[in-house]
């Protein structure tokens, strides 16, 4: 919660109308705004938030604007600033400066969202925790999250995303984290960075802000990036040299069992997730939790109650199909581990890789999609269906069918695949691979 006085101090705004003077959070969306929130009229690439001001004032406690608007404010609080986007960032920065608890930034190429959700569940066993919602990890989503700080919040777990150089630094100037959790370094958004070294440099823009890093000790390329870091590095993984690690990993049909080794004790964890990558995500979150005083009993309890994040590694049964649904996003690193998991899960069933284009790869795109073909071949995946214009490069190494649209691919699956097939559905967010799942459901 924040007050009108907080808002004015943060933004140096001018009061045009005064009504409520306490707000639970900021919002930019009139479809979901609550009556105790204040609306920030941001100008987007397609629409200007000022167009929705009347609706916002009907539903909320007020608004922050940057234009002269000739409407009745209905007794609601209205603040005028020079730039509403900058005002939102300044509000978040002001609230962060007032916050006395711990702030951890979750960064990395893959697994950020699941790791963040796991960490939130573990820490919530003892603390009042605020986290970024869903994938709202950018320069708008993170300030909106910070605006939700309550008087009893003790820890903020903030996922920070990046597309290009400077993104993490800009977010950290607002967030000012003391801790960072770095999942790994891979070929995410490489178009914006130019090279894998560029990706690493971008993620490690967090280092000047923090004194402690929890890092994937099995990622040597990541670990090389700490050469000049003067703070503390705590490693997690499955390798012998990691300080916190998993062993005795047992992959079952719908969950994973392993033994987690920490400095305080070793204990078994059972979690309803699939794939080795989710072992890493769980160990990463458990490492922070142990270091912050969460008991092994609490970690085991929270792990067993944790459900997969939507569209990220879900196992869905549709008719005779078993669908490994991991369609939120894709890059070469996440595609490889998903195909490995598809291969591992076969157990006598024929497997179908239903893959969409991986985007934002720039000059690396052709080679990356060729690699998909090699992996499909080498992992023994029987069938391949692709969607998009880049995915056709996989055909240099494996046979398959390529479609221009997800609708065509979905209908082809319904016509040609009957019986107990195992399907992986995955692609970049813009490919909307979830539509294939919807078509399969309608046909079964």
XYZ file of C-alpha atoms in Angstrom:
444
model
C 0.000 0.000 0.000
C 1.122 3.551 -0.637
C -0.332 6.974 0.024
C -1.021 10.047 -2.042
C 1.914 11.660 -0.247
C 4.162 8.765 -1.355
C 2.967 9.208 -4.915
C 3.627 12.922 -4.947
C 7.085 12.561 -3.385
C 8.022 9.865 -5.885
C 6.715 11.518 -9.052
C 6.728 15.248 -8.257
C 3.225 15.262 -9.699
C 0.487 17.895 -9.443
C -2.863 17.159 -7.792
C -5.754 17.924 -10.146
C -8.386 16.255 -7.991
C -8.227 14.685 -4.544
C -10.323 11.758 -3.358
C -8.901 8.622 -1.796
C -5.357 9.026 -0.547
C -4.404 5.382 0.090
C -3.905 2.872 -2.741
C -3.265 -0.871 -2.699
C -1.309 -0.871 -5.952
C -0.866 0.639 -9.403
C -2.588 -0.701 -12.522
C -2.459 -0.084 -16.277
C -5.393 -2.321 -17.259
C -8.990 -1.152 -16.914
C -10.221 -4.717 -17.499
C -8.775 -5.927 -14.208
C -8.324 -2.763 -12.143
C -9.691 -2.790 -8.593
C -11.528 -0.053 -6.751
C -8.587 0.587 -4.392
C -5.973 0.792 -7.173
C -4.732 3.841 -9.077
C -4.550 3.827 -12.866
C -1.409 4.876 -14.741
C -2.335 6.042 -18.243
C 0.623 4.655 -20.208
C 1.031 5.263 -23.923
C 1.607 1.999 -25.776
C 2.584 1.249 -29.356
C -1.058 0.796 -30.368
C -3.242 2.472 -27.735
C -2.929 5.335 -25.281
C -4.098 4.695 -21.719
C -5.656 8.166 -21.627
C -8.347 6.808 -23.993
C -9.597 4.632 -21.122
C -9.463 7.265 -18.401
C -13.216 7.596 -17.880
C -13.577 3.834 -17.447
C -10.582 3.781 -15.114
C -12.046 6.499 -12.903
C -15.356 4.642 -12.659
C -13.644 1.465 -11.463
C -10.640 2.672 -9.440
C -9.551 5.185 -6.820
C -7.874 7.529 -9.260
C -5.413 8.018 -12.060
C -1.994 9.346 -12.996
C -2.065 11.189 -16.315
C 0.252 13.281 -18.468
C -2.274 15.020 -20.759
C -4.926 17.664 -20.253
C -8.204 15.742 -20.265
C -11.554 17.556 -20.206
C -13.674 15.077 -18.267
C -15.381 14.918 -14.884
C -12.991 13.294 -12.382
C -15.970 12.216 -10.234
C -14.222 13.137 -7.015
C -11.408 10.652 -7.679
C -7.728 11.376 -7.111
C -6.034 12.530 -10.315
C -2.335 13.379 -10.518
C -0.673 14.985 -13.530
C 2.969 14.191 -14.294
C 5.296 14.862 -17.199
C 5.563 11.205 -18.205
C 3.369 8.421 -16.784
C 5.849 5.667 -17.659
C 8.665 7.437 -15.828
C 6.290 8.167 -12.953
C 5.485 4.466 -12.574
C 9.183 3.622 -12.436
C 9.858 6.409 -9.932
C 7.026 5.205 -7.700
C 8.480 1.686 -7.706
C 11.966 3.015 -6.963
C 10.617 5.113 -4.080
C 8.722 2.177 -2.562
C 11.776 -0.062 -2.946
C 13.938 2.466 -1.110
C 11.483 2.417 1.804
C 11.424 -1.402 1.913
C 13.739 -2.877 4.553
C 13.408 -6.575 3.719
C 15.277 -8.916 1.369
C 15.045 -8.621 -2.401
C 16.207 -11.426 -4.681
C 16.376 -11.092 -8.469
C 15.766 -14.297 -10.427
C 17.556 -14.141 -13.791
C 18.845 -16.572 -16.419
C 18.009 -17.997 -19.827
C 15.692 -20.858 -18.841
C 13.579 -21.882 -15.865
C 13.137 -18.426 -14.306
C 9.386 -18.546 -13.846
C 9.170 -22.059 -12.399
C 12.153 -21.375 -10.125
C 10.575 -18.108 -8.967
C 7.274 -19.850 -8.209
C 9.034 -22.652 -6.313
C 11.052 -20.145 -4.306
C 7.898 -18.215 -3.458
C 6.213 -21.401 -2.208
C 9.216 -22.433 -0.118
C 9.746 -19.014 1.454
C 6.032 -18.531 2.113
C 6.254 -21.339 4.665
C 7.885 -18.789 6.997
C 7.766 -15.294 5.482
C 5.358 -12.813 3.892
C 6.541 -12.848 0.283
C 5.738 -10.673 -2.739
C 6.540 -12.059 -6.204
C 6.227 -11.010 -9.797
C 3.078 -12.524 -11.296
C 3.235 -14.778 -14.331
C 5.763 -13.491 -16.835
C 5.447 -9.802 -15.900
C 9.216 -9.484 -15.654
C 9.864 -6.368 -17.742
C 10.194 -2.632 -17.151
C 6.429 -2.265 -16.713
C 5.560 -5.530 -14.967
C 8.233 -5.289 -12.283
C 7.266 -1.756 -11.119
C 3.619 -2.813 -11.049
C 4.609 -5.724 -8.809
C 6.594 -3.514 -6.446
C 3.583 -1.206 -6.109
C 1.823 -4.096 -4.334
C 4.169 -4.041 -1.326
C 2.258 -4.324 1.940
C 3.305 -3.169 5.389
C 4.068 -6.773 6.420
C 5.995 -7.851 3.271
C 9.318 -9.358 4.308
C 10.810 -10.660 1.044
C 10.409 -9.769 -2.623
C 11.113 -12.469 -5.230
C 11.359 -10.662 -8.551
C 11.878 -12.347 -11.900
C 13.798 -10.049 -14.251
C 13.667 -10.604 -17.999
C 15.943 -9.300 -20.722
C 15.937 -9.002 -24.513
C 19.033 -6.877 -24.998
C 21.976 -5.203 -23.326
C 20.982 -2.845 -20.531
C 17.597 -4.407 -19.659
C 18.743 -6.067 -16.422
C 20.710 -3.006 -15.363
C 17.662 -0.766 -15.880
C 15.490 -3.091 -13.817
C 18.086 -3.381 -11.076
C 18.275 0.392 -10.784
C 14.654 0.169 -9.655
C 14.748 -3.159 -7.799
C 18.187 -2.746 -6.164
C 18.408 -6.431 -5.154
C 20.806 -7.682 -2.502
C 20.669 -11.256 -3.844
C 20.500 -12.894 -7.270
C 19.551 -16.406 -8.352
C 20.951 -17.252 -11.796
C 19.460 -20.378 -13.384
C 21.765 -20.825 -16.424
C 23.021 -19.190 -19.607
C 21.628 -20.278 -22.971
C 20.548 -19.027 -26.390
C 17.582 -16.957 -25.221
C 16.969 -13.692 -27.133
C 20.340 -14.059 -28.814
C 19.201 -11.773 -31.639
C 19.294 -8.875 -29.186
C 22.703 -9.834 -27.765
C 24.618 -11.046 -30.813
C 26.428 -13.926 -29.107
C 26.298 -16.281 -26.153
C 28.865 -14.050 -24.449
C 26.461 -11.174 -24.960
C 23.659 -13.150 -23.308
C 25.878 -13.866 -20.305
C 26.991 -10.254 -20.045
C 23.355 -9.166 -20.148
C 22.245 -11.509 -17.376
C 25.280 -10.629 -15.249
C 24.372 -6.948 -15.267
C 22.798 -7.909 -11.939
C 26.200 -8.442 -10.273
C 27.116 -4.821 -9.384
C 23.908 -4.566 -7.354
C 24.143 -7.719 -5.212
C 26.379 -9.112 -2.499
C 25.326 -12.784 -2.824
C 24.621 -14.941 -5.881
C 23.016 -18.385 -5.973
C 24.301 -19.867 -9.235
C 24.087 -23.043 -11.300
C 27.451 -24.652 -10.549
C 27.027 -27.129 -13.413
C 27.094 -24.300 -15.983
C 30.826 -23.628 -16.510
C 30.139 -20.802 -18.959
C 28.070 -19.034 -16.309
C 30.641 -19.665 -13.585
C 33.385 -18.096 -15.725
C 31.429 -14.853 -15.521
C 32.128 -14.498 -11.779
C 35.895 -14.051 -12.218
C 35.844 -10.480 -10.968
C 32.795 -10.624 -8.709
C 33.756 -9.635 -5.179
C 30.637 -10.991 -3.463
C 29.657 -14.478 -2.327
C 28.743 -17.209 -4.830
C 26.727 -20.212 -3.577
C 26.425 -23.033 -6.107
C 23.631 -25.524 -6.761
C 23.206 -28.368 -9.249
C 23.760 -32.110 -9.506
C 27.549 -32.139 -9.899
C 29.926 -33.161 -7.133
C 31.488 -29.714 -6.914
C 28.176 -27.964 -6.178
C 27.616 -26.893 -2.579
C 23.908 -27.793 -2.727
C 22.943 -30.667 -4.988
C 20.534 -33.410 -5.954
C 21.433 -37.091 -6.099
C 19.589 -40.400 -6.499
C 17.266 -38.814 -9.065
C 14.315 -41.004 -9.966
C 12.050 -39.927 -12.850
C 8.534 -41.315 -12.514
C 5.601 -40.778 -14.848
C 4.211 -37.605 -13.299
C 6.780 -36.602 -10.704
C 10.447 -36.660 -9.768
C 12.096 -37.934 -6.596
C 15.606 -37.033 -5.496
C 17.744 -36.490 -2.428
C 18.663 -32.874 -1.719
C 22.023 -32.350 -0.053
C 22.421 -29.157 1.992
C 24.883 -28.157 4.659
C 22.286 -28.728 7.388
C 21.104 -32.142 6.221
C 20.269 -34.408 3.308
C 16.629 -35.210 2.733
C 14.333 -36.560 -0.009
C 12.160 -34.266 -2.134
C 9.185 -35.412 -4.198
C 7.754 -32.918 -6.667
C 5.031 -33.126 -9.330
C 7.227 -31.887 -12.153
C 8.995 -33.635 -15.008
C 12.457 -33.434 -16.501
C 15.988 -32.923 -15.288
C 15.610 -29.173 -15.813
C 12.955 -29.097 -13.097
C 15.352 -30.874 -10.748
C 17.642 -27.889 -11.288
C 14.774 -25.440 -10.741
C 13.793 -27.153 -7.497
C 17.344 -27.408 -6.191
C 17.912 -23.729 -6.992
C 14.864 -22.655 -5.008
C 15.610 -25.074 -2.155
C 19.165 -23.733 -1.908
C 17.932 -20.193 -1.274
C 15.224 -21.448 1.078
C 17.694 -23.400 3.245
C 20.020 -20.410 3.409
C 17.114 -18.243 4.553
C 16.042 -20.498 7.378
C 13.328 -22.673 5.814
C 13.280 -26.105 7.461
C 13.599 -29.347 5.532
C 10.068 -30.322 6.626
C 8.679 -27.073 5.222
C 10.554 -27.502 1.932
C 9.296 -31.092 1.557
C 5.716 -29.991 2.327
C 5.794 -27.082 -0.132
C 7.454 -29.193 -2.844
C 4.835 -31.927 -2.636
C 2.023 -29.347 -2.867
C 3.536 -27.488 -5.833
C 1.713 -27.747 -9.167
C 3.353 -27.168 -12.570
C 3.220 -23.618 -13.872
C 0.673 -23.333 -16.688
C 2.101 -24.143 -20.130
C 5.477 -25.052 -18.639
C 6.045 -28.793 -18.492
C 2.444 -29.874 -17.960
C 1.451 -33.501 -18.597
C -2.032 -33.564 -20.121
C -4.063 -36.645 -21.113
C -6.344 -36.185 -24.136
C -8.010 -39.382 -25.342
C -5.205 -41.871 -26.047
C -2.650 -39.057 -26.267
C -0.242 -38.198 -23.484
C 0.811 -34.604 -24.161
C 3.946 -33.027 -22.762
C 2.818 -29.415 -22.989
C 5.672 -26.922 -22.677
C 4.482 -24.242 -25.066
C 5.084 -20.999 -23.202
C 8.363 -20.231 -24.936
C 11.346 -21.835 -26.644
C 15.027 -21.372 -27.373
C 17.663 -23.942 -28.364
C 18.584 -24.771 -24.767
C 15.011 -25.369 -23.625
C 14.146 -27.247 -26.838
C 17.006 -29.676 -26.291
C 16.032 -30.554 -22.719
C 12.365 -30.888 -23.727
C 13.284 -33.329 -26.516
C 15.456 -35.267 -24.081
C 12.502 -35.533 -21.716
C 10.219 -36.607 -24.583
C 12.684 -39.371 -25.447
C 12.949 -40.465 -21.814
C 9.172 -40.627 -21.413
C 8.541 -42.834 -24.472
C 8.529 -46.179 -22.648
C 7.277 -48.066 -25.682
C 4.975 -45.339 -27.014
C 5.775 -43.659 -30.327
C 6.751 -40.029 -29.794
C 5.744 -36.977 -31.831
C 7.693 -33.707 -31.610
C 5.283 -30.883 -32.490
C 7.537 -27.849 -32.649
C 7.095 -24.226 -33.638
C 9.680 -21.712 -34.710
C 12.201 -20.424 -32.179
C 12.242 -16.658 -32.584
C 14.683 -13.840 -31.760
C 17.717 -15.911 -32.796
C 18.986 -13.578 -35.533
C 21.818 -14.995 -37.621
C 21.855 -18.099 -35.428
C 18.327 -19.063 -36.491
C 19.124 -21.359 -39.431
C 21.747 -23.344 -37.526
C 19.571 -23.569 -34.401
C 16.665 -25.083 -36.315
C 19.024 -27.488 -38.076
C 20.129 -28.610 -34.618
C 16.521 -29.428 -33.768
C 16.526 -31.909 -36.624
C 19.739 -33.514 -35.336
C 18.336 -33.800 -31.810
C 15.041 -35.291 -33.014
C 17.026 -37.876 -34.984
C 19.572 -38.616 -32.255
C 16.969 -38.875 -29.457
C 14.981 -41.422 -31.456
C 11.799 -39.373 -31.851
C 9.637 -41.223 -34.374
C 7.566 -38.331 -35.780
C 8.164 -34.634 -36.364
C 5.619 -31.911 -37.117
C 6.792 -28.313 -37.512
C 5.036 -24.953 -37.693
C 6.585 -21.796 -39.126
C 9.151 -20.585 -41.630
C 12.406 -21.386 -39.784
C 11.518 -24.884 -38.562
C 11.866 -26.280 -42.091
C 15.637 -26.236 -41.598
C 15.222 -29.246 -39.301
C 14.269 -31.312 -42.372
C 17.933 -31.447 -43.366
C 18.394 -34.113 -40.691
C 14.969 -35.655 -40.099
C 11.791 -36.394 -42.026
C 8.635 -34.575 -41.052
C 5.714 -32.383 -42.071
C 5.934 -28.581 -41.972
C 2.862 -26.331 -41.808
C 2.379 -22.593 -42.084
C -0.201 -22.389 -39.301
C -0.922 -24.084 -35.989
C -4.457 -24.796 -37.213
C -3.160 -26.878 -40.118
C -0.804 -28.760 -37.813
C -3.544 -29.494 -35.293
C -5.934 -30.817 -37.917
C -3.175 -32.989 -39.410
C -2.542 -34.569 -36.004
C -6.238 -35.322 -35.510
C -6.491 -36.948 -38.947
C -3.304 -38.994 -38.895
C -2.470 -39.988 -35.312
C -4.691 -42.474 -33.538
C -3.735 -44.517 -30.509
C -1.362 -44.099 -27.565
C 1.048 -41.469 -28.870
C 3.282 -39.282 -26.709
C 3.338 -35.675 -27.965
C 5.599 -32.757 -27.140
C 4.103 -29.363 -28.021
C 6.611 -26.505 -27.836
C 7.526 -23.269 -29.621
C 8.161 -19.589 -29.074
C 5.363 -17.595 -27.455
C 4.436 -15.766 -30.645
C 3.758 -19.107 -32.385
C 0.723 -19.710 -30.099
C 1.302 -23.458 -29.968
C -1.447 -23.791 -27.342
C -3.954 -23.617 -30.207
C -2.757 -27.052 -31.332
C -3.714 -28.441 -27.922
C -7.151 -26.858 -28.228
C -7.682 -28.450 -31.666
C -6.555 -31.874 -30.402
C -8.974 -31.620 -27.470
C -11.853 -30.817 -29.815
C -11.000 -33.817 -32.006
C -10.802 -36.363 -29.185
